[in-house]
Amino acid sequence: MPKFAAHCSQMNKQLIVFIGGPGTGKTTLIEELLAQGYCCYPEISRQVTLEARKQGIEQLFLEKPLLFSELLLEGRINQYKTALEEKHEWVFIDRGIPDVLAYMHYIGDSYPTHFDAACKAHTYTKIFILPPWEEIYESDEARYESFEQAALIHEHLVETYQQYGYTLIEVPKVSLPDRIAFVLQTLLE
């Protein structure tokens, strides 16, 4: 558990984050957990991207990466605060606040110091990482990265989360039911 995460566990609330490069199955896991009645928070980057498109910006992350990242940071902080208020003991979240920094590292951009402060102030109980998996990777209108780029993003995610003291739990490349079983069993241990 990271040194900053004590307040989450003191409240007996577990904020559980799924991370990984694009196309690794995070959304599929979240959707299945939601279907099984678990409290889940979706990835918000697609929402930010779609809002930008309505304003005429086709790829906000590519055209204005700092603005995109500021919007993601704000949205993920709001998700975090809302998740703390949930009545459920386990809250599953598709991507966490350090993802914002990992993507900024990936594109080589700098960011304001409040990004780092947000990562330290808003911590999670457990981080599950889904590794690159070429057999399931698909691109779509919001996922423009190649599989090779997704694998590089994975490396930046690992480095960034470890920088904040997290121990990453790798989800095996198995069927969806087996992935769900792995996650739930790990949480019960």
Coordinates of C-alpha atoms in Angstrom, one line a residue:
M1 CA 0.0 0.0 0.0
P2 CA 1.4 3.4 -0.9
K3 CA 2.5 5.6 2.0
F4 CA -0.3 8.1 1.2
A5 CA -3.1 5.6 1.1
A6 CA -3.8 5.2 4.8
H7 CA -6.9 7.2 4.8
C8 CA -8.7 4.9 2.3
S9 CA -8.2 1.8 4.3
Q10 CA -9.0 3.5 7.6
M11 CA -12.5 4.0 6.3
N12 CA -12.7 0.4 5.2
K13 CA -13.3 1.6 1.7
Q14 CA -11.3 0.0 -1.1
L15 CA -10.7 2.1 -4.2
I16 CA -9.6 -0.4 -6.8
V17 CA -8.2 0.9 -10.1
F18 CA -7.7 -0.9 -13.4
I19 CA -4.8 0.5 -15.4
G20 CA -3.1 -0.5 -18.6
G21 CA -2.4 0.7 -22.1
P22 CA -5.3 1.1 -24.6
G23 CA -7.1 -2.0 -25.6
T24 CA -6.1 -4.3 -22.7
G25 CA -9.7 -5.0 -21.6
K26 CA -10.2 -2.5 -18.7
T27 CA -13.6 -1.3 -19.9
T28 CA -14.8 -4.9 -20.5
L29 CA -13.8 -5.8 -16.9
I30 CA -15.6 -2.7 -15.5
E31 CA -18.7 -3.4 -17.6
E32 CA -18.8 -7.1 -16.4
L33 CA -18.3 -6.1 -12.7
L34 CA -21.1 -3.5 -13.1
A35 CA -23.3 -6.2 -14.6
Q36 CA -22.6 -8.3 -11.6
G37 CA -23.7 -5.6 -9.2
Y38 CA -20.4 -4.0 -8.2
C39 CA -19.9 -0.3 -7.9
C40 CA -17.9 0.8 -10.9
Y41 CA -16.7 4.1 -12.4
P42 CA -16.0 4.3 -16.1
E43 CA -13.1 5.8 -17.9
I44 CA -13.7 9.5 -18.5
S45 CA -11.3 10.3 -21.4
R46 CA -13.8 9.3 -24.1
Q47 CA -16.3 11.7 -22.6
V48 CA -13.7 14.5 -22.6
T49 CA -12.8 13.6 -26.2
L50 CA -16.4 13.6 -27.4
E51 CA -17.1 17.0 -25.7
A52 CA -14.0 18.4 -27.5
R53 CA -15.2 17.1 -30.9
K54 CA -18.6 18.9 -30.3
Q55 CA -16.4 22.0 -30.1
G56 CA -14.6 21.2 -33.3
I57 CA -11.4 19.8 -31.8
E58 CA -10.9 16.3 -33.4
Q59 CA -8.1 15.0 -31.1
L60 CA -7.9 17.2 -28.0
F61 CA -5.1 15.0 -26.5
L62 CA -2.9 15.5 -29.6
E63 CA -3.9 19.1 -30.3
K64 CA -3.9 20.5 -26.8
P65 CA -2.5 17.8 -24.5
L66 CA -2.2 20.0 -21.4
L67 CA -5.8 21.2 -21.6
F68 CA -6.9 17.5 -22.2
S69 CA -4.9 16.4 -19.2
E70 CA -6.2 19.2 -17.0
L71 CA -9.8 18.1 -17.8
L72 CA -8.9 14.5 -17.1
L73 CA -7.3 15.4 -13.8
E74 CA -10.3 17.4 -12.7
G75 CA -12.7 14.6 -13.8
R76 CA -10.6 11.9 -12.0
I77 CA -10.4 13.9 -8.8
N78 CA -14.2 14.3 -8.9
Q79 CA -14.5 10.5 -9.4
Y80 CA -12.2 9.9 -6.5
K81 CA -14.2 12.1 -4.2
T82 CA -17.5 10.6 -5.2
A83 CA -16.1 7.1 -4.8
L84 CA -15.2 7.8 -1.2
E85 CA -18.8 8.6 -0.5
E86 CA -20.1 5.4 -2.0
K87 CA -21.8 2.9 0.5
H88 CA -20.0 0.0 -1.2
E89 CA -16.8 -1.4 0.4
W90 CA -15.3 -2.0 -3.1
V91 CA -15.3 0.7 -5.8
F92 CA -13.8 -0.2 -9.1
I93 CA -12.4 2.6 -11.2
D94 CA -11.3 2.5 -14.9
R95 CA -7.9 4.5 -14.7
G96 CA -6.6 6.6 -11.8
I97 CA -5.1 10.0 -11.4
P98 CA -1.5 8.9 -12.1
D99 CA -2.6 7.8 -15.6
V100 CA -2.7 11.5 -16.5
L101 CA 1.0 11.9 -15.6
A102 CA 1.9 8.6 -17.4
Y103 CA 0.4 9.9 -20.6
M104 CA 2.2 13.2 -20.3
H105 CA 5.4 11.3 -19.8
Y106 CA 4.5 9.2 -22.9
I107 CA 4.2 12.3 -25.1
G108 CA 7.2 14.0 -23.5
D109 CA 5.3 17.0 -22.2
S110 CA 5.8 18.7 -18.8
Y111 CA 2.9 19.5 -16.5
P112 CA 2.3 21.8 -13.5
T113 CA 3.3 20.7 -10.0
H114 CA -0.4 20.4 -9.0
F115 CA -0.6 17.2 -11.1
D116 CA 2.0 15.6 -8.8
A117 CA 0.3 16.9 -5.7
A118 CA -3.0 15.4 -6.9
C119 CA -1.4 12.0 -7.2
K120 CA -0.1 12.2 -3.6
A121 CA -3.3 13.6 -2.1
H122 CA -5.7 11.1 -3.8
T123 CA -4.5 7.6 -3.4
Y124 CA -6.0 4.2 -4.1
T125 CA -6.1 0.9 -2.2
K126 CA -5.2 -1.6 -5.0
I127 CA -4.0 -1.2 -8.6
F128 CA -4.6 -4.0 -11.1
I129 CA -2.7 -3.7 -14.3
L130 CA -3.8 -5.3 -17.6
P131 CA -0.8 -6.0 -19.8
P132 CA -0.6 -5.4 -23.5
W133 CA -2.5 -8.2 -25.3
E134 CA -2.3 -8.0 -29.1
E135 CA -5.0 -10.7 -29.7
I136 CA -7.7 -8.5 -28.2
Y137 CA -6.4 -5.1 -29.2
E138 CA -8.7 -3.0 -31.4
S139 CA -8.6 0.6 -32.4
D140 CA -11.7 2.7 -32.8
E141 CA -12.7 6.4 -33.1
A142 CA -11.4 7.3 -29.7
R143 CA -8.4 4.9 -29.6
Y144 CA -5.9 6.0 -32.2
E145 CA -2.8 4.4 -30.9
S146 CA -1.1 1.4 -32.6
F147 CA -0.5 -1.7 -30.6
E148 CA 3.2 -0.7 -30.3
Q149 CA 2.2 2.7 -28.9
A150 CA -0.2 1.0 -26.4
A151 CA 2.7 -1.2 -25.2
L152 CA 4.9 1.9 -24.7
I153 CA 2.1 3.6 -22.7
H154 CA 1.9 0.4 -20.6
E155 CA 5.6 1.0 -19.7
H156 CA 4.9 4.6 -18.7
L157 CA 2.0 3.5 -16.5
V158 CA 4.1 0.9 -14.7
E159 CA 6.9 3.5 -14.1
T160 CA 4.5 6.2 -13.0
Y161 CA 2.4 4.2 -10.5
Q162 CA 5.6 2.6 -9.0
Q163 CA 7.0 6.1 -8.6
Y164 CA 4.0 6.8 -6.3
G165 CA 4.7 3.6 -4.3
Y166 CA 2.0 1.3 -5.7
T167 CA 2.5 -2.4 -6.0
L168 CA 0.9 -3.4 -9.3
I169 CA -1.1 -6.6 -9.5
E170 CA -1.0 -8.0 -13.1
V171 CA -4.2 -9.5 -14.4
P172 CA -3.5 -12.6 -16.4
K173 CA -4.4 -12.9 -20.1
V174 CA -7.3 -15.3 -19.7
S175 CA -11.0 -15.3 -20.4
L176 CA -13.2 -12.6 -19.0
P177 CA -14.8 -14.8 -16.3
D178 CA -11.3 -15.9 -15.2
R179 CA -10.1 -12.3 -15.1
I180 CA -13.1 -11.4 -12.9
A181 CA -12.4 -14.4 -10.7
F182 CA -8.7 -13.4 -10.4
V183 CA -9.6 -9.9 -9.3
L184 CA -12.2 -10.9 -6.8
Q185 CA -10.1 -13.6 -5.3
T186 CA -7.1 -11.3 -5.0
L187 CA -9.3 -8.8 -3.1
L188 CA -10.5 -11.5 -0.7
E189 CA -6.9 -12.6 0.2

